[in-house]
CSV table of C-alpha atoms in Angstrom, one decimal:
chain,number,residue,atom,x,y,z
O,1,MET,CA,13.4,14.7,22.1
O,2,GLN,CA,9.6,14.2,21.5
O,3,VAL,CA,7.9,12.3,24.0
O,4,ALA,CA,4.7,9.8,23.6
O,5,ALA,CA,1.9,9.0,25.5
O,6,GLN,CA,-0.5,6.6,25.2
O,7,LEU,CA,-4.4,5.7,26.5
O,8,ARG,CA,-6.2,2.5,26.4
O,9,THR,CA,-9.8,1.8,25.8
O,10,ALA,CA,-12.3,-1.0,24.9
O,11,TRP,CA,-12.7,-2.2,21.6
O,12,ARG,CA,-14.6,-0.7,18.5
O,13,ASP,CA,-15.0,-1.5,15.1
O,14,PRO,CA,-12.2,0.2,13.2
O,15,LEU,CA,-14.4,0.9,10.4
O,16,GLY,CA,-17.0,2.1,12.1
O,17,VAL,CA,-14.9,5.0,13.6
O,18,ILE,CA,-13.0,5.7,10.6
O,19,SER,CA,-16.4,5.9,8.4
O,20,ALA,CA,-17.4,9.4,10.5
O,21,TYR,CA,-14.0,11.1,9.4
O,22,ALA,CA,-13.4,9.6,5.9
O,23,ASP,CA,-14.8,12.6,3.9
O,24,GLU,CA,-12.0,15.0,5.8
O,25,PRO,CA,-9.2,16.0,3.9
O,26,TRP,CA,-5.9,13.9,5.1
O,27,THR,CA,-7.9,11.1,6.9
O,28,LEU,CA,-5.5,8.2,6.9
O,29,ALA,CA,-6.3,4.4,7.4
O,30,LEU,CA,-4.8,1.3,7.8
O,31,VAL,CA,-7.1,-1.7,8.0
O,32,SER,CA,-5.7,-5.1,8.3
O,33,GLY,CA,-7.2,-7.9,7.8
O,34,GLY,CA,-7.4,-8.8,11.3
O,35,GLY,CA,-5.5,-11.8,11.8
O,36,GLY,CA,-2.4,-13.2,11.8
O,37,PRO,CA,1.2,-11.7,12.2
O,38,ARG,CA,0.7,-8.9,9.6
O,39,GLY,CA,-3.1,-8.4,10.3
O,40,ARG,CA,-2.8,-7.4,13.7
O,41,TRP,CA,-3.2,-3.8,13.9
O,42,SER,CA,-5.4,-1.2,12.2
O,43,TYR,CA,-5.1,2.4,12.5
O,44,LEU,CA,-6.8,6.2,12.1
O,45,ALA,CA,-5.0,9.6,11.8
O,46,ARG,CA,-6.4,13.1,11.6
O,47,ARG,CA,-5.6,16.5,11.9
O,48,PRO,CA,-2.6,16.5,10.7
O,49,GLU,CA,-0.3,19.3,12.0
O,50,ALA,CA,1.6,19.5,8.5
O,51,THR,CA,1.1,18.4,4.8
O,52,LEU,CA,4.0,18.1,2.3
O,53,THR,CA,2.8,17.6,-1.6
O,54,LEU,CA,5.5,17.4,-4.3
O,55,GLY,CA,4.4,17.6,-7.5
O,56,ALA,CA,6.4,17.1,-10.5
O,57,GLU,CA,7.6,20.4,-11.1
O,58,ASP,CA,8.4,20.7,-7.5
O,59,PRO,CA,12.4,21.0,-7.3
O,60,ARG,CA,13.0,19.8,-4.1
O,61,ASP,CA,14.4,16.0,-3.4
O,62,PRO,CA,11.3,14.4,-1.9
O,63,PHE,CA,13.1,12.1,0.5
O,64,GLU,CA,15.1,15.4,2.1
O,65,ALA,CA,11.8,17.2,2.3
O,66,LEU,CA,9.9,14.1,4.0
O,67,ALA,CA,12.8,13.7,6.9
O,68,GLU,CA,12.2,17.7,7.1
O,69,LEU,CA,8.0,16.8,7.7
O,70,LEU,CA,8.9,14.0,10.5
O,71,GLY,CA,11.2,16.2,12.3
O,72,PRO,CA,13.8,15.0,15.0
O,73,THR,CA,13.8,11.7,16.6
O,74,GLY,CA,10.9,10.7,19.3
O,75,GLU,CA,10.2,8.4,22.0
O,76,HIS,CA,9.7,5.0,21.0
O,77,LEU,CA,7.6,3.1,23.5
O,78,SER,CA,8.0,-0.8,23.8
O,79,ASN,CA,4.5,-1.5,24.8
O,80,GLY,CA,2.9,0.5,22.4
O,81,PRO,CA,1.3,0.2,18.6
O,82,PRO,CA,3.9,-0.1,16.0
O,83,PHE,CA,3.1,3.2,14.5
O,84,GLN,CA,3.6,5.6,17.1
O,85,GLY,CA,2.8,9.0,15.5
O,86,GLY,CA,4.7,10.7,12.9
O,87,VAL,CA,4.9,10.9,9.0
O,88,ALA,CA,2.0,9.0,6.7
O,89,GLY,CA,1.2,9.4,3.1
O,90,LEU,CA,1.0,8.4,-0.7
O,91,CYS,CA,4.2,7.9,-2.9
O,92,ALA,CA,2.5,7.7,-6.7
O,93,TYR,CA,4.6,5.4,-8.7
O,94,GLU,CA,6.0,8.1,-10.3
O,95,LEU,CA,7.9,9.2,-7.4
O,96,GLY,CA,10.6,6.2,-8.8
O,97,ASP,CA,11.1,9.4,-11.6
O,98,ARG,CA,13.0,11.2,-8.4
O,99,VAL,CA,15.1,8.2,-7.8
O,100,GLU,CA,15.8,7.3,-11.9
O,101,ALA,CA,15.7,10.4,-13.8
O,102,LEU,CA,13.6,8.7,-16.9
O,103,GLY,CA,11.2,11.3,-18.1
O,104,LEU,CA,8.1,9.6,-17.0
O,105,ALA,CA,4.8,11.8,-17.8
O,106,ARG,CA,2.7,11.7,-14.7
O,107,SER,CA,-1.4,11.1,-14.1
O,108,PRO,CA,-3.2,14.0,-13.9
O,109,GLY,CA,-4.4,15.2,-10.4
O,110,TRP,CA,-2.1,13.0,-8.4
O,111,PRO,CA,1.2,14.7,-7.2
O,112,ASP,CA,4.4,12.4,-6.5
O,113,LEU,CA,4.2,12.6,-2.8
O,114,ALA,CA,1.2,13.7,-0.8
O,115,ALA,CA,2.2,13.0,3.2
O,116,ALA,CA,1.5,14.2,6.6
O,117,ARG,CA,2.9,14.9,10.2
O,118,TYR,CA,0.3,13.3,12.8
O,119,ARG,CA,0.7,13.4,16.2
O,120,SER,CA,-2.4,12.1,17.4
O,121,VAL,CA,-3.3,8.3,16.0
O,122,LEU,CA,-6.1,5.8,17.3
O,123,ALA,CA,-4.4,2.2,17.3
O,124,PHE,CA,-7.0,-0.9,17.0
O,125,ASP,CA,-5.2,-4.2,18.3
O,126,HIS,CA,-7.0,-7.0,16.3
O,127,GLN,CA,-5.4,-9.5,18.9
O,128,LEU,CA,-6.1,-8.0,22.4
O,129,ARG,CA,-9.1,-6.3,21.1
O,130,GLN,CA,-8.4,-3.0,22.4
O,131,VAL,CA,-7.8,0.5,21.1
O,132,THR,CA,-4.8,2.4,22.1
O,133,ALA,CA,-5.0,6.4,21.8
O,134,PHE,CA,-1.2,7.7,21.4
O,135,GLY,CA,0.0,11.1,21.2
O,136,ARG,CA,3.4,12.7,20.4
O,137,GLY,CA,4.5,16.5,21.9
O,138,PHE,CA,7.9,18.0,23.0
O,139,ASP,CA,6.7,17.8,26.4
O,140,GLU,CA,4.2,15.3,28.4
O,141,VAL,CA,1.3,17.6,28.7
O,142,GLU,CA,1.6,18.2,25.0
O,143,ALA,CA,1.8,14.5,24.4
O,144,GLU,CA,-1.3,13.5,26.9
O,145,ASP,CA,-3.2,16.7,25.0
O,146,ALA,CA,-2.5,14.8,21.6
O,147,ALA,CA,-3.5,11.1,22.9
O,148,PHE,CA,-6.6,12.6,24.7
O,149,GLU,CA,-7.6,14.4,21.4
O,150,ALA,CA,-7.3,10.6,19.5
O,151,MET,CA,-9.3,9.5,22.9
O,152,THR,CA,-12.2,11.8,21.5
O,153,TRP,CA,-12.8,10.2,17.9
O,154,LEU,CA,-14.0,7.4,19.3
O,155,GLN,CA,-17.1,9.1,20.8
O,156,THR,CA,-18.8,10.1,17.2
O,157,LEU,CA,-21.3,7.8,15.8
O,158,PRO,CA,-20.4,5.3,12.6
O,159,ARG,CA,-21.9,6.2,9.6
O,160,PRO,CA,-24.4,3.6,8.1
O,161,GLN,CA,-23.3,1.1,5.6
O,162,ARG,CA,-23.8,1.6,1.9
O,163,ARG,CA,-26.0,-0.8,0.2
O,164,GLY,CA,-26.5,-1.6,-3.5
O,165,ARG,CA,-24.3,-1.2,-6.4
O,166,LEU,CA,-20.9,1.0,-5.9
O,167,ALA,CA,-19.5,1.8,-9.3
O,168,GLU,CA,-21.6,2.6,-12.8
O,169,GLY,CA,-20.0,2.2,-16.3
O,170,LEU,CA,-17.0,0.1,-15.1
O,171,THR,CA,-14.8,-0.9,-18.2
O,172,GLY,CA,-11.8,-2.7,-18.5
O,173,SER,CA,-9.0,-2.1,-21.4
O,174,ASP,CA,-9.1,-4.1,-24.2
O,175,GLY,CA,-7.8,-7.8,-23.7
O,176,ALA,CA,-6.4,-7.8,-27.3
O,177,ALA,CA,-4.1,-4.8,-26.7
O,178,TYR,CA,-3.1,-6.3,-23.3
O,179,GLN,CA,-2.1,-9.6,-24.7
O,180,ALA,CA,-0.2,-7.9,-27.8
O,181,ALA,CA,1.5,-5.9,-24.8
O,182,VAL,CA,2.3,-9.0,-23.1
O,183,ALA,CA,3.9,-10.4,-26.9
O,184,GLU,CA,5.9,-7.0,-27.1
O,185,VAL,CA,7.5,-7.7,-23.5
O,186,VAL,CA,8.3,-11.3,-24.2
O,187,ALA,CA,10.2,-10.7,-27.5
O,188,ARG,CA,12.3,-8.3,-25.2
O,189,ILE,CA,13.1,-10.8,-22.9
O,190,GLY,CA,14.1,-13.1,-25.7
O,191,ALA,CA,16.2,-10.3,-27.3
O,192,GLY,CA,18.1,-9.9,-24.0
O,193,GLU,CA,17.1,-6.4,-22.5
O,194,ILE,CA,15.2,-7.4,-19.5
O,195,PHE,CA,14.3,-10.6,-17.8
O,196,GLN,CA,10.8,-9.6,-16.2
O,197,ALA,CA,8.3,-6.6,-16.3
O,198,ASN,CA,5.1,-6.0,-15.0
O,199,ILE,CA,2.7,-5.1,-17.5
O,200,ALA,CA,-0.8,-3.7,-16.1
O,201,ARG,CA,-4.5,-3.4,-17.5
O,202,GLN,CA,-7.0,-0.4,-16.8
O,203,TRP,CA,-10.6,-0.5,-15.4
O,204,ARG,CA,-12.3,3.1,-15.4
O,205,GLY,CA,-15.7,3.9,-14.1
O,206,ARG,CA,-17.6,6.4,-11.9
O,207,LEU,CA,-18.9,5.8,-8.4
O,208,ALA,CA,-22.7,5.9,-8.2
O,209,GLU,CA,-24.4,9.1,-7.0
O,210,GLY,CA,-23.8,9.6,-3.6
O,211,VAL,CA,-21.2,6.5,-3.0
O,212,ARG,CA,-17.8,7.9,-0.9
O,213,PRO,CA,-14.8,6.2,-1.8
O,214,PHE,CA,-15.0,5.1,1.7
O,215,ASP,CA,-17.6,3.0,1.2
O,216,VAL,CA,-15.6,0.9,-1.2
O,217,LEU,CA,-12.6,0.5,1.5
O,218,ALA,CA,-15.7,-0.4,3.8
O,219,ARG,CA,-17.0,-3.4,1.4
O,220,LEU,CA,-13.6,-4.8,0.7
O,221,ALA,CA,-13.1,-5.1,3.9
O,222,ARG,CA,-16.0,-7.0,4.8
O,223,SER,CA,-16.1,-9.4,1.8
O,224,SER,CA,-12.3,-9.8,0.6
O,225,ALA,CA,-10.3,-8.5,3.6
O,226,ALA,CA,-6.4,-8.1,3.1
O,227,PRO,CA,-3.3,-7.4,5.9
O,228,PHE,CA,-2.4,-3.9,3.9
O,229,ALA,CA,-5.7,-2.6,3.1
O,230,ALA,CA,-5.7,1.3,3.1
O,231,TYR,CA,-7.3,4.7,2.8
O,232,LEU,CA,-6.3,8.0,2.0
O,233,ARG,CA,-8.5,10.9,1.6
O,234,LEU,CA,-7.0,14.4,0.0
O,235,GLU,CA,-9.0,17.4,-0.9
O,236,ARG,CA,-10.2,15.9,-4.5
O,237,ALA,CA,-8.8,12.4,-4.6
O,238,ALA,CA,-8.6,9.6,-2.5
O,239,VAL,CA,-6.9,6.3,-2.5
O,240,VAL,CA,-8.6,3.0,-1.7
O,241,SER,CA,-6.5,0.1,-1.6
O,242,ASN,CA,-6.8,-3.7,-0.4
O,243,SER,CA,-3.4,-5.0,-0.9
O,244,PRO,CA,-2.3,-8.3,0.3
O,245,GLU,CA,1.7,-7.0,-0.1
O,246,ARG,CA,3.8,-5.1,2.3
O,247,PHE,CA,6.5,-3.0,0.5
O,248,LEU,CA,9.0,-2.5,2.9
O,249,LYS,CA,9.3,-2.8,6.9
O,250,LEU,CA,11.6,-1.3,9.5
O,251,ASP,CA,11.9,-1.9,13.1
O,252,ALA,CA,12.8,1.4,15.1
O,253,ASP,CA,15.6,-1.0,16.5
O,254,GLY,CA,17.1,-1.3,12.5
O,255,GLN,CA,15.5,-4.7,11.3
O,256,ALA,CA,14.0,-4.2,7.6
O,257,GLU,CA,12.5,-6.6,5.8
O,258,THR,CA,10.2,-6.8,2.4
O,259,ARG,CA,7.8,-9.4,1.3
O,260,PRO,CA,7.6,-9.3,-2.4
O,261,ILE,CA,4.6,-11.3,-4.0
O,262,LYS,CA,5.0,-13.2,-7.2
O,263,GLY,CA,3.0,-16.2,-8.8
O,264,THR,CA,-0.5,-16.3,-8.5
O,265,ARG,CA,-3.8,-19.0,-9.1
O,266,PRO,CA,-6.9,-18.5,-8.6
O,267,ARG,CA,-8.8,-19.3,-5.7
O,268,GLY,CA,-11.0,-23.0,-6.5
O,269,ALA,CA,-14.5,-23.6,-6.5
O,270,THR,CA,-14.3,-26.5,-4.0
O,271,PRO,CA,-11.7,-27.5,-1.1
O,272,GLU,CA,-10.6,-29.6,-3.8
O,273,ALA,CA,-10.0,-27.8,-6.7
O,274,ASP,CA,-8.5,-25.2,-4.2
O,275,ALA,CA,-6.1,-27.1,-2.6
O,276,ALA,CA,-5.0,-28.2,-6.6
O,277,LEU,CA,-4.9,-25.1,-7.5
O,278,ALA,CA,-2.6,-23.9,-4.3
O,279,GLN,CA,-0.5,-27.0,-5.2
O,280,GLU,CA,-0.2,-26.3,-9.0
O,281,LEU,CA,1.8,-22.5,-8.2
O,282,ALA,CA,3.6,-24.0,-5.3
O,283,ALA,CA,5.2,-26.4,-7.7
O,284,SER,CA,5.0,-23.8,-10.6
O,285,ALA,CA,8.7,-23.6,-11.9
O,286,LYS,CA,7.8,-20.8,-14.4
O,287,ASP,CA,6.1,-18.6,-10.9
O,288,ARG,CA,9.3,-19.8,-8.5
O,289,ALA,CA,11.8,-18.4,-11.3
O,290,GLU,CA,9.7,-15.2,-11.3
O,291,ASN,CA,9.4,-14.5,-7.7
O,292,LEU,CA,13.5,-15.3,-7.3
O,293,MET,CA,14.3,-12.6,-9.8
O,294,ILE,CA,12.6,-10.1,-7.7
O,295,VAL,CA,13.6,-11.5,-4.7
O,296,ASP,CA,17.2,-10.7,-6.2
O,297,LEU,CA,16.7,-7.2,-7.1
O,298,MET,CA,15.1,-6.9,-3.1
O,299,ARG,CA,18.1,-7.9,-2.1
O,300,ASN,CA,20.0,-5.6,-4.4
O,301,ASP,CA,18.1,-2.7,-3.2
O,302,LEU,CA,18.2,-3.3,0.7
O,303,ALA,CA,22.0,-4.1,0.5
O,304,ARG,CA,22.5,-0.3,-0.6
O,305,VAL,CA,21.6,0.6,2.9
O,306,SER,CA,22.4,-2.2,5.0
O,307,ARG,CA,25.2,-3.6,6.8
O,308,PRO,CA,27.5,-5.9,4.9
O,309,GLY,CA,26.4,-9.4,4.7
O,310,SER,CA,23.3,-8.6,6.8
O,311,VAL,CA,20.9,-9.6,4.2
O,312,VAL,CA,18.9,-12.5,4.3
O,313,VAL,CA,16.1,-14.6,2.5
O,314,PRO,CA,14.6,-16.9,5.7
O,315,GLU,CA,11.7,-17.6,3.3
O,316,LEU,CA,11.3,-18.1,-0.7
O,317,CYS,CA,8.2,-18.8,-2.5
O,318,GLU,CA,5.9,-19.6,0.2
O,319,THR,CA,2.6,-20.0,-1.1
O,320,GLU,CA,0.1,-17.6,1.3
O,321,SER,CA,-4.0,-17.7,0.5
O,322,PHE,CA,-6.0,-14.4,0.5
O,323,ALA,CA,-9.9,-14.3,-0.5
O,324,ASN,CA,-9.5,-14.4,-4.2
O,325,VAL,CA,-6.1,-15.6,-5.1
O,326,HIS,CA,-3.2,-18.0,-3.9
O,327,HIS,CA,0.3,-16.0,-4.0
O,328,LEU,CA,3.9,-17.2,-3.9
O,329,VAL,CA,5.2,-14.4,-1.1
O,330,SER,CA,9.2,-14.7,-0.3
O,331,THR,CA,10.5,-12.2,2.7
O,332,VAL,CA,13.9,-10.9,2.1
O,333,ARG,CA,15.5,-8.9,5.9
O,334,SER,CA,18.6,-6.8,6.7
O,335,ARG,CA,19.6,-4.7,8.9
O,336,LEU,CA,19.8,-0.7,8.6
O,337,ALA,CA,23.8,0.2,8.7
O,338,ASP,CA,24.6,3.2,11.1
O,339,GLY,CA,23.9,6.3,10.0
O,340,ARG,CA,21.1,5.3,7.6
O,341,SER,CA,17.4,6.3,8.2
O,342,ALA,CA,13.7,4.9,7.3
O,343,LEU,CA,13.5,7.2,4.3
O,344,ASP,CA,16.8,6.1,3.2
O,345,LEU,CA,15.5,2.3,2.9
O,346,LEU,CA,12.2,4.1,0.7
O,347,ARG,CA,14.6,5.9,-1.7
O,348,ALA,CA,16.8,3.0,-2.3
O,349,ALA,CA,13.9,0.5,-2.9
O,350,PHE,CA,11.3,2.6,-4.8
O,351,PRO,CA,9.5,1.6,-6.4
O,352,PRO,CA,8.4,-1.7,-5.4
O,353,GLY,CA,10.7,-4.5,-7.4
O,354,SER,CA,7.4,-6.8,-7.7
O,355,ILE,CA,5.8,-4.3,-9.6
O,356,THR,CA,8.7,-3.1,-11.9
O,357,GLY,CA,10.3,-5.8,-13.3
O,358,ALA,CA,14.5,-6.8,-13.2
O,359,PRO,CA,16.7,-4.9,-14.2
O,360,LYS,CA,14.4,-2.6,-12.8
O,361,VAL,CA,15.2,0.9,-14.8
O,362,GLN,CA,15.0,-0.9,-17.9
O,363,ALA,CA,11.6,-2.4,-16.8
O,364,MET,CA,10.4,0.8,-15.9
O,365,LYS,CA,11.4,2.2,-19.3
O,366,ILE,CA,9.2,-0.2,-21.6
O,367,ILE,CA,6.5,-0.1,-19.1
O,368,ALA,CA,6.3,3.5,-19.5
O,369,GLY,CA,6.4,2.9,-23.4
O,370,LEU,CA,3.4,0.5,-23.0
O,371,GLU,CA,0.8,2.1,-20.0
O,372,PRO,CA,-0.3,5.5,-19.4
O,373,PRO,CA,1.3,6.9,-16.3
O,374,ARG,CA,0.2,4.7,-12.9
O,375,GLY,CA,-0.3,7.4,-10.5
O,376,PRO,CA,-0.9,5.9,-7.2
O,377,TYR,CA,-1.1,2.0,-8.8
O,378,CYS,CA,1.9,0.3,-7.7
O,379,GLY,CA,3.4,3.1,-5.9
O,380,SER,CA,2.7,2.6,-1.9
O,381,LEU,CA,1.3,4.0,1.6
O,382,PHE,CA,3.6,4.4,3.9
O,383,TRP,CA,4.1,5.3,7.5
O,384,ALA,CA,7.2,6.2,8.9
O,385,GLY,CA,7.4,6.7,12.7
O,386,ALA,CA,8.9,9.7,14.8
O,387,ASP,CA,10.7,6.5,16.6
O,388,GLY,CA,12.7,5.1,13.5
O,389,ALA,CA,10.4,2.9,12.3
O,390,LEU,CA,8.8,2.2,8.5
O,391,ASP,CA,5.8,0.1,7.2
O,392,SER,CA,4.3,0.6,4.0
O,393,SER,CA,2.3,-1.5,1.3
O,394,VAL,CA,2.4,-2.3,-2.7
O,395,LEU,CA,-0.5,-0.1,-3.6
O,396,ILE,CA,-2.1,-3.2,-5.7
O,397,ARG,CA,-5.6,-3.9,-5.7
O,398,THR,CA,-6.3,-0.2,-5.8
O,399,LEU,CA,-8.7,2.1,-6.7
O,400,ALA,CA,-7.7,5.6,-7.5
O,401,CYS,CA,-10.6,8.4,-7.0
O,402,ARG,CA,-10.7,11.7,-8.2
O,403,ARG,CA,-12.9,14.4,-7.9
O,404,ASP,CA,-15.1,16.5,-10.9
O,405,ASP,CA,-18.2,18.7,-11.5
O,406,ALA,CA,-20.1,15.2,-11.8
O,407,GLY,CA,-18.4,13.3,-8.9
O,408,TRP,CA,-15.7,10.3,-8.7
O,409,ALA,CA,-14.1,9.0,-11.2
O,410,VAL,CA,-12.3,6.1,-10.5
O,411,GLU,CA,-9.9,3.8,-12.0
O,412,ALA,CA,-8.0,0.5,-11.1
O,413,ARG,CA,-5.5,-1.8,-12.7
O,414,ALA,CA,-4.0,-5.2,-12.3
O,415,GLY,CA,-1.3,-6.4,-13.5
O,416,ALA,CA,0.9,-9.9,-14.1
O,417,GLY,CA,4.6,-10.6,-14.3
O,418,VAL,CA,5.9,-11.4,-17.7
O,419,VAL,CA,8.8,-13.6,-18.0
O,420,ALA,CA,10.5,-15.2,-21.1
O,421,ASP,CA,7.7,-18.3,-21.6
O,422,SER,CA,4.9,-16.2,-20.4
O,423,ASP,CA,1.5,-17.0,-22.4
O,424,PRO,CA,-0.5,-13.9,-23.2
O,425,ALA,CA,-4.1,-15.3,-22.4
O,426,ALA,CA,-2.7,-17.2,-19.3
O,427,GLU,CA,-1.1,-13.6,-18.1
O,428,LEU,CA,-4.2,-11.8,-19.0
O,429,ALA,CA,-6.4,-14.3,-17.2
O,430,GLU,CA,-4.1,-13.4,-14.4
O,431,THR,CA,-5.3,-9.8,-14.6
O,432,GLU,CA,-8.7,-10.8,-13.7
O,433,ALA,CA,-8.3,-13.0,-11.3
O,434,LYS,CA,-6.4,-10.0,-9.2
O,435,ILE,CA,-9.7,-7.6,-10.3
O,436,ALA,CA,-12.2,-9.9,-9.4
O,437,ALA,CA,-12.3,-8.8,-5.3
O,438,LEU,CA,-12.3,-5.1,-6.4
O,439,VAL,CA,-14.9,-5.3,-9.3
O,440,ALA,CA,-17.2,-7.5,-7.2
O,441,ALA,CA,-17.3,-4.9,-4.6
O,442,LEU,CA,-17.3,-2.0,-6.7
O,443,THR,CA,-21.0,-3.8,-9.0
O,444,GLY,CA,-22.2,-6.5,-7.0
O,445,ASP,CA,-25.7,-5.2,-5.3
O,446,VAL,CA,-25.1,-5.6,-2.2
O,447,ALA,CA,-28.4,-6.0,0.4
């Protein structure tokens, strides 16, 4: 059994520390908005001791491969941070093709799964304003050495914040084509094929010369902080996410949770307009029905690996406000069944129901016919602790970055949940509201 060690020290700005290591392959950063129960912790993990990359052609079972990478169960420190070392990485949307064989095409340059095992982690506690250097090993000396290694990461100097425009030539896909896709889905719902599907648009461009993918994360974190912002650097790719949405969470004691988002309104220009938009969302029968469909789907997904009768919905269609939008958010909880693990939970629920639709499999087939392969978008960045815990995000508000000879090509998407009474123009407007913060971060001329 692995043992754990931790060292605590004074507060440091996580973005400043992360900036020094952001260009290293396999640097992972989880950067919370710094407030509330879902914004308490940020993390930096780097220099993994083992990695795993599975492309579409790799015959291995990805969840079994993850379990092998994670290794034996480790000690859980009750006074430690939620992530106490283990495996973390990217599940691309098309990993869902390994759960249900749908013959999905793949996005060039992106594996189905990219994960690494980290024995050293820096955890930044925004609530107590302190930093914990956490380490794991097969004895106390190894664990203490790993914690000390993480502590040394604090000795570096931060990179300066990037000014000016971060991207060039950022262009969104045709709005008329998107409205036609929405209309097609509405017709297929009317024919009884599905109840709901999430259809997305693309924005593409390039980072300006000298701009790093991490610069985008740093700007987003300062201008529109989100509780599940994240960054993962691979060899010639990077994922930058400003997600507000949790996918799956599992405590070390077996309590599972998912928090699907369905229903959106933009923020108002004045306090009065803002409050009116939030009230409009809360009272919207369409948005509440959309949310309820996904709650039912997620209840079913969790029930596959949970104790009978343990699935509950303590919060239904609660209005939550973020920097640029209001959302309806529900909470589904359960107790994991005996003999089931965090990776069993991940397999049972992937990809997230909030960005596929209901029924999930048929919705995914329709999405595949209307969109190019998604890659990281609508997949998940996750960590699976050696102590059995798990947390993960839904990769919305996300920038996929690929390095080529000319620099960094970038792609972002924003989607909307389409139901029977969806209006194509309104769904188009919803995609604009959702992408607004990311576009502003990329194209704003920040002094």
